[in-house]
Amino acid sequence: MKPVVHVELTGAAIKTVLILLLLTIGVLALVWLLAGPGYAIAGGIAVIVIVRGLYALFTPSSE
């Protein structure tokens, strides 16, 4: 029997995710201005890889 993970999204959780998204965008914009676009693009790609990894971690397998 496979374990089941149940995740509930509340209004507070969605608000927290949106605030974290805005903070991430703000930090990437600041990096763009201070260090250059290459570092900001690399940071954006790293954020995308982390989010996709977390999504894959919580998505059930197809088996």
PDB file of N, CA and C in Angstrom:
ATOM      1  N   MET A   1       0.837  -1.174   0.000  1.00  0.00           N
ATOM      2  CA  MET A   1       0.000   0.000   0.000  1.00  0.00           C
ATOM      3  C   MET A   1       0.885   1.241   0.000  1.00  0.00           C
ATOM      4  N   LYS A   2       0.595   2.154  -0.905  1.00  0.00           N
ATOM      5  CA  LYS A   2       1.392   3.373  -1.012  1.00  0.00           C
ATOM      6  C   LYS A   2       0.880   4.414  -0.028  1.00  0.00           C
ATOM      7  N   PRO A   3       1.803   5.164   0.574  1.00  0.00           N
ATOM      8  CA  PRO A   3       1.360   6.220   1.490  1.00  0.00           C
ATOM      9  C   PRO A   3       0.694   7.359   0.722  1.00  0.00           C
ATOM     10  N   VAL A   4      -0.251   8.007   1.369  1.00  0.00           N
ATOM     11  CA  VAL A   4      -0.980   9.111   0.754  1.00  0.00           C
ATOM     12  C   VAL A   4      -0.630  10.389   1.497  1.00  0.00           C
ATOM     13  N   VAL A   5      -0.272  11.420   0.754  1.00  0.00           N
ATOM     14  CA  VAL A   5       0.021  12.722   1.339  1.00  0.00           C
ATOM     15  C   VAL A   5      -1.115  13.654   0.973  1.00  0.00           C
ATOM     16  N   HIS A   6      -1.709  14.253   1.969  1.00  0.00           N
ATOM     17  CA  HIS A   6      -2.820  15.177   1.753  1.00  0.00           C
ATOM     18  C   HIS A   6      -2.352  16.582   2.089  1.00  0.00           C
ATOM     19  N   VAL A   7      -2.430  17.491   1.116  1.00  0.00           N
ATOM     20  CA  VAL A   7      -2.005  18.875   1.314  1.00  0.00           C
ATOM     21  C   VAL A   7      -3.203  19.774   1.093  1.00  0.00           C
ATOM     22  N   GLU A   8      -3.483  20.641   2.067  1.00  0.00           N
ATOM     23  CA  GLU A   8      -4.583  21.595   1.939  1.00  0.00           C
ATOM     24  C   GLU A   8      -4.029  22.984   1.714  1.00  0.00           C
ATOM     25  N   LEU A   9      -4.571  23.672   0.742  1.00  0.00           N
ATOM     26  CA  LEU A   9      -4.188  25.055   0.497  1.00  0.00           C
ATOM     27  C   LEU A   9      -5.262  25.969   1.062  1.00  0.00           C
ATOM     28  N   THR A  10      -4.858  26.816   1.976  1.00  0.00           N
ATOM     29  CA  THR A  10      -5.781  27.779   2.549  1.00  0.00           C
ATOM     30  C   THR A  10      -5.499  29.148   1.947  1.00  0.00           C
ATOM     31  N   GLY A  11      -6.323  30.094   2.283  1.00  0.00           N
ATOM     32  CA  GLY A  11      -6.099  31.452   1.802  1.00  0.00           C
ATOM     33  C   GLY A  11      -4.782  32.021   2.300  1.00  0.00           C
ATOM     34  N   ALA A  12      -4.429  31.704   3.546  1.00  0.00           N
ATOM     35  CA  ALA A  12      -3.167  32.191   4.104  1.00  0.00           C
ATOM     36  C   ALA A  12      -1.972  31.576   3.377  1.00  0.00           C
ATOM     37  N   ALA A  13      -2.081  30.303   2.991  1.00  0.00           N
ATOM     38  CA  ALA A  13      -0.984  29.654   2.278  1.00  0.00           C
ATOM     39  C   ALA A  13      -0.802  30.269   0.894  1.00  0.00           C
ATOM     40  N   ILE A  14      -1.897  30.559   0.228  1.00  0.00           N
ATOM     41  CA  ILE A  14      -1.799  31.178  -1.096  1.00  0.00           C
ATOM     42  C   ILE A  14      -1.214  32.578  -0.988  1.00  0.00           C
ATOM     43  N   LYS A  15      -1.623  33.325   0.034  1.00  0.00           N
ATOM     44  CA  LYS A  15      -1.080  34.667   0.242  1.00  0.00           C
ATOM     45  C   LYS A  15       0.419  34.598   0.528  1.00  0.00           C
ATOM     46  N   THR A  16       0.837  33.608   1.308  1.00  0.00           N
ATOM     47  CA  THR A  16       2.254  33.439   1.616  1.00  0.00           C
ATOM     48  C   THR A  16       3.051  33.109   0.360  1.00  0.00           C
ATOM     49  N   VAL A  17       2.516  32.242  -0.479  1.00  0.00           N
ATOM     50  CA  VAL A  17       3.196  31.890  -1.727  1.00  0.00           C
ATOM     51  C   VAL A  17       3.327  33.113  -2.629  1.00  0.00           C
ATOM     52  N   LEU A  18       2.279  33.917  -2.718  1.00  0.00           N
ATOM     53  CA  LEU A  18       2.337  35.124  -3.549  1.00  0.00           C
ATOM     54  C   LEU A  18       3.354  36.128  -3.007  1.00  0.00           C
ATOM     55  N   ILE A  19       3.430  36.277  -1.687  1.00  0.00           N
ATOM     56  CA  ILE A  19       4.412  37.184  -1.094  1.00  0.00           C
ATOM     57  C   ILE A  19       5.828  36.687  -1.366  1.00  0.00           C
ATOM     58  N   LEU A  20       6.045  35.376  -1.226  1.00  0.00           N
ATOM     59  CA  LEU A  20       7.363  34.815  -1.532  1.00  0.00           C
ATOM     60  C   LEU A  20       7.730  34.997  -3.001  1.00  0.00           C
ATOM     61  N   LEU A  21       6.745  34.870  -3.888  1.00  0.00           N
ATOM     62  CA  LEU A  21       6.986  35.091  -5.311  1.00  0.00           C
ATOM     63  C   LEU A  21       7.383  36.535  -5.576  1.00  0.00           C
ATOM     64  N   LEU A  22       6.689  37.486  -4.951  1.00  0.00           N
ATOM     65  CA  LEU A  22       7.033  38.895  -5.122  1.00  0.00           C
ATOM     66  C   LEU A  22       8.421  39.205  -4.558  1.00  0.00           C
ATOM     67  N   LEU A  23       8.765  38.612  -3.416  1.00  0.00           N
ATOM     68  CA  LEU A  23      10.103  38.813  -2.858  1.00  0.00           C
ATOM     69  C   LEU A  23      11.181  38.248  -3.780  1.00  0.00           C
ATOM     70  N   THR A  24      10.913  37.088  -4.364  1.00  0.00           N
ATOM     71  CA  THR A  24      11.874  36.485  -5.289  1.00  0.00           C
ATOM     72  C   THR A  24      12.070  37.366  -6.519  1.00  0.00           C
ATOM     73  N   ILE A  25      10.987  37.883  -7.052  1.00  0.00           N
ATOM     74  CA  ILE A  25      11.086  38.770  -8.213  1.00  0.00           C
ATOM     75  C   ILE A  25      11.842  40.042  -7.853  1.00  0.00           C
ATOM     76  N   GLY A  26      11.579  40.569  -6.657  1.00  0.00           N
ATOM     77  CA  GLY A  26      12.290  41.768  -6.207  1.00  0.00           C
ATOM     78  C   GLY A  26      13.780  41.530  -6.051  1.00  0.00           C
ATOM     79  N   VAL A  27      14.143  40.391  -5.485  1.00  0.00           N
ATOM     80  CA  VAL A  27      15.565  40.074  -5.319  1.00  0.00           C
ATOM     81  C   VAL A  27      16.231  39.898  -6.676  1.00  0.00           C
ATOM     82  N   LEU A  28      15.561  39.223  -7.593  1.00  0.00           N
ATOM     83  CA  LEU A  28      16.141  39.048  -8.932  1.00  0.00           C
ATOM     84  C   LEU A  28      16.289  40.389  -9.656  1.00  0.00           C
ATOM     85  N   ALA A  29      15.333  41.294  -9.469  1.00  0.00           N
ATOM     86  CA  ALA A  29      15.453  42.624 -10.070  1.00  0.00           C
ATOM     87  C   ALA A  29      16.626  43.394  -9.466  1.00  0.00           C
ATOM     88  N   LEU A  30      16.808  43.258  -8.162  1.00  0.00           N
ATOM     89  CA  LEU A  30      17.935  43.924  -7.498  1.00  0.00           C
ATOM     90  C   LEU A  30      19.267  43.341  -7.969  1.00  0.00           C
ATOM     91  N   VAL A  31      19.326  42.027  -8.117  1.00  0.00           N
ATOM     92  CA  VAL A  31      20.539  41.388  -8.637  1.00  0.00           C
ATOM     93  C   VAL A  31      20.804  41.868 -10.061  1.00  0.00           C
ATOM     94  N   TRP A  32      19.744  42.014 -10.853  1.00  0.00           N
ATOM     95  CA  TRP A  32      19.883  42.501 -12.236  1.00  0.00           C
ATOM     96  C   TRP A  32      20.526  43.887 -12.240  1.00  0.00           C
ATOM     97  N   LEU A  33      20.068  44.752 -11.342  1.00  0.00           N
ATOM     98  CA  LEU A  33      20.595  46.113 -11.306  1.00  0.00           C
ATOM     99  C   LEU A  33      22.015  46.183 -10.753  1.00  0.00           C
ATOM    100  N   LEU A  34      22.322  45.385  -9.744  1.00  0.00           N
ATOM    101  CA  LEU A  34      23.616  45.496  -9.080  1.00  0.00           C
ATOM    102  C   LEU A  34      24.702  44.633  -9.715  1.00  0.00           C
ATOM    103  N   ALA A  35      24.376  43.417 -10.120  1.00  0.00           N
ATOM    104  CA  ALA A  35      25.399  42.488 -10.593  1.00  0.00           C
ATOM    105  C   ALA A  35      25.333  42.224 -12.095  1.00  0.00           C
ATOM    106  N   GLY A  36      24.203  42.529 -12.708  1.00  0.00           N
ATOM    107  CA  GLY A  36      24.092  42.305 -14.144  1.00  0.00           C
ATOM    108  C   GLY A  36      23.049  41.261 -14.474  1.00  0.00           C
ATOM    109  N   PRO A  37      22.618  41.269 -15.736  1.00  0.00           N
ATOM    110  CA  PRO A  37      21.545  40.365 -16.135  1.00  0.00           C
ATOM    111  C   PRO A  37      21.927  38.886 -16.127  1.00  0.00           C
ATOM    112  N   GLY A  38      23.202  38.580 -16.335  1.00  0.00           N
ATOM    113  CA  GLY A  38      23.614  37.171 -16.361  1.00  0.00           C
ATOM    114  C   GLY A  38      23.359  36.472 -15.032  1.00  0.00           C
ATOM    115  N   TYR A  39      23.714  37.149 -13.950  1.00  0.00           N
ATOM    116  CA  TYR A  39      23.492  36.558 -12.625  1.00  0.00           C
ATOM    117  C   TYR A  39      22.006  36.453 -12.305  1.00  0.00           C
ATOM    118  N   ALA A  40      21.231  37.446 -12.717  1.00  0.00           N
ATOM    119  CA  ALA A  40      19.791  37.405 -12.455  1.00  0.00           C
ATOM    120  C   ALA A  40      19.123  36.283 -13.248  1.00  0.00           C
ATOM    121  N   ILE A  41      19.544  36.094 -14.488  1.00  0.00           N
ATOM    122  CA  ILE A  41      18.983  35.008 -15.301  1.00  0.00           C
ATOM    123  C   ILE A  41      19.365  33.654 -14.711  1.00  0.00           C
ATOM    124  N   ALA A  42      20.612  33.523 -14.261  1.00  0.00           N
ATOM    125  CA  ALA A  42      21.042  32.275 -13.624  1.00  0.00           C
ATOM    126  C   ALA A  42      20.249  32.027 -12.342  1.00  0.00           C
ATOM    127  N   GLY A  43      20.006  33.069 -11.579  1.00  0.00           N
ATOM    128  CA  GLY A  43      19.200  32.926 -10.368  1.00  0.00           C
ATOM    129  C   GLY A  43      17.773  32.537 -10.685  1.00  0.00           C
ATOM    130  N   GLY A  44      17.213  33.107 -11.749  1.00  0.00           N
ATOM    131  CA  GLY A  44      15.859  32.750 -12.169  1.00  0.00           C
ATOM    132  C   GLY A  44      15.762  31.299 -12.606  1.00  0.00           C
ATOM    133  N   ILE A  45      16.768  30.837 -13.321  1.00  0.00           N
ATOM    134  CA  ILE A  45      16.784  29.426 -13.736  1.00  0.00           C
ATOM    135  C   ILE A  45      16.894  28.524 -12.511  1.00  0.00           C
ATOM    136  N   ALA A  46      17.694  28.923 -11.535  1.00  0.00           N
ATOM    137  CA  ALA A  46      17.820  28.131 -10.302  1.00  0.00           C
ATOM    138  C   ALA A  46      16.489  28.063  -9.556  1.00  0.00           C
ATOM    139  N   VAL A  47      15.756  29.168  -9.519  1.00  0.00           N
ATOM    140  CA  VAL A  47      14.447  29.178  -8.859  1.00  0.00           C
ATOM    141  C   VAL A  47      13.488  28.239  -9.582  1.00  0.00           C
ATOM    142  N   ILE A  48      13.495  28.260 -10.911  1.00  0.00           N
ATOM    143  CA  ILE A  48      12.627  27.383 -11.685  1.00  0.00           C
ATOM    144  C   ILE A  48      12.957  25.916 -11.418  1.00  0.00           C
ATOM    145  N   VAL A  49      14.255  25.577 -11.363  1.00  0.00           N
ATOM    146  CA  VAL A  49      14.666  24.196 -11.107  1.00  0.00           C
ATOM    147  C   VAL A  49      14.227  23.753  -9.710  1.00  0.00           C
ATOM    148  N   ILE A  50      14.354  24.635  -8.726  1.00  0.00           N
ATOM    149  CA  ILE A  50      13.940  24.303  -7.361  1.00  0.00           C
ATOM    150  C   ILE A  50      12.439  24.075  -7.292  1.00  0.00           C
ATOM    151  N   VAL A  51      11.653  24.939  -7.931  1.00  0.00           N
ATOM    152  CA  VAL A  51      10.196  24.792  -7.905  1.00  0.00           C
ATOM    153  C   VAL A  51       9.772  23.515  -8.612  1.00  0.00           C
ATOM    154  N   ARG A  52      10.380  23.212  -9.752  1.00  0.00           N
ATOM    155  CA  ARG A  52      10.037  21.973 -10.460  1.00  0.00           C
ATOM    156  C   ARG A  52      10.427  20.744  -9.642  1.00  0.00           C
ATOM    157  N   GLY A  53      11.544  20.819  -8.926  1.00  0.00           N
ATOM    158  CA  GLY A  53      11.952  19.712  -8.073  1.00  0.00           C
ATOM    159  C   GLY A  53      10.983  19.495  -6.925  1.00  0.00           C
ATOM    160  N   LEU A  54      10.535  20.575  -6.305  1.00  0.00           N
ATOM    161  CA  LEU A  54       9.556  20.456  -5.223  1.00  0.00           C
ATOM    162  C   LEU A  54       8.237  19.913  -5.753  1.00  0.00           C
ATOM    163  N   TYR A  55       7.833  20.354  -6.936  1.00  0.00           N
ATOM    164  CA  TYR A  55       6.605  19.838  -7.542  1.00  0.00           C
ATOM    165  C   TYR A  55       6.723  18.342  -7.804  1.00  0.00           C
ATOM    166  N   ALA A  56       7.876  17.924  -8.331  1.00  0.00           N
ATOM    167  CA  ALA A  56       8.088  16.495  -8.600  1.00  0.00           C
ATOM    168  C   ALA A  56       8.127  15.692  -7.304  1.00  0.00           C
ATOM    169  N   LEU A  57       8.632  16.308  -6.235  1.00  0.00           N
ATOM    170  CA  LEU A  57       8.707  15.613  -4.957  1.00  0.00           C
ATOM    171  C   LEU A  57       7.315  15.320  -4.397  1.00  0.00           C
ATOM    172  N   PHE A  58       6.364  16.232  -4.594  1.00  0.00           N
ATOM    173  CA  PHE A  58       5.044  16.073  -4.025  1.00  0.00           C
ATOM    174  C   PHE A  58       4.020  15.489  -5.002  1.00  0.00           C
ATOM    175  N   THR A  59       4.402  15.264  -6.256  1.00  0.00           N
ATOM    176  CA  THR A  59       3.494  14.670  -7.228  1.00  0.00           C
ATOM    177  C   THR A  59       3.616  13.144  -7.165  1.00  0.00           C
ATOM    178  N   PRO A  60       2.491  12.443  -7.111  1.00  0.00           N
ATOM    179  CA  PRO A  60       2.590  10.973  -7.060  1.00  0.00           C
ATOM    180  C   PRO A  60       3.176  10.409  -8.346  1.00  0.00           C
ATOM    181  N   SER A  61       3.841   9.280  -8.221  1.00  0.00           N
ATOM    182  CA  SER A  61       4.449   8.666  -9.402  1.00  0.00           C
ATOM    183  C   SER A  61       3.369   8.074 -10.293  1.00  0.00           C
ATOM    184  N   SER A  62       3.719   7.831 -11.544  1.00  0.00           N
ATOM    185  CA  SER A  62       2.769   7.317 -12.510  1.00  0.00           C
ATOM    186  C   SER A  62       2.679   5.794 -12.488  1.00  0.00           C
ATOM    187  N   GLU A  63       3.460   5.151 -11.649  1.00  0.00           N
ATOM    188  CA  GLU A  63       3.475   3.691 -11.589  1.00  0.00           C
ATOM    189  C   GLU A  63       2.253   3.143 -10.911  1.00  0.00           C
TER     190      GLU A  63
END
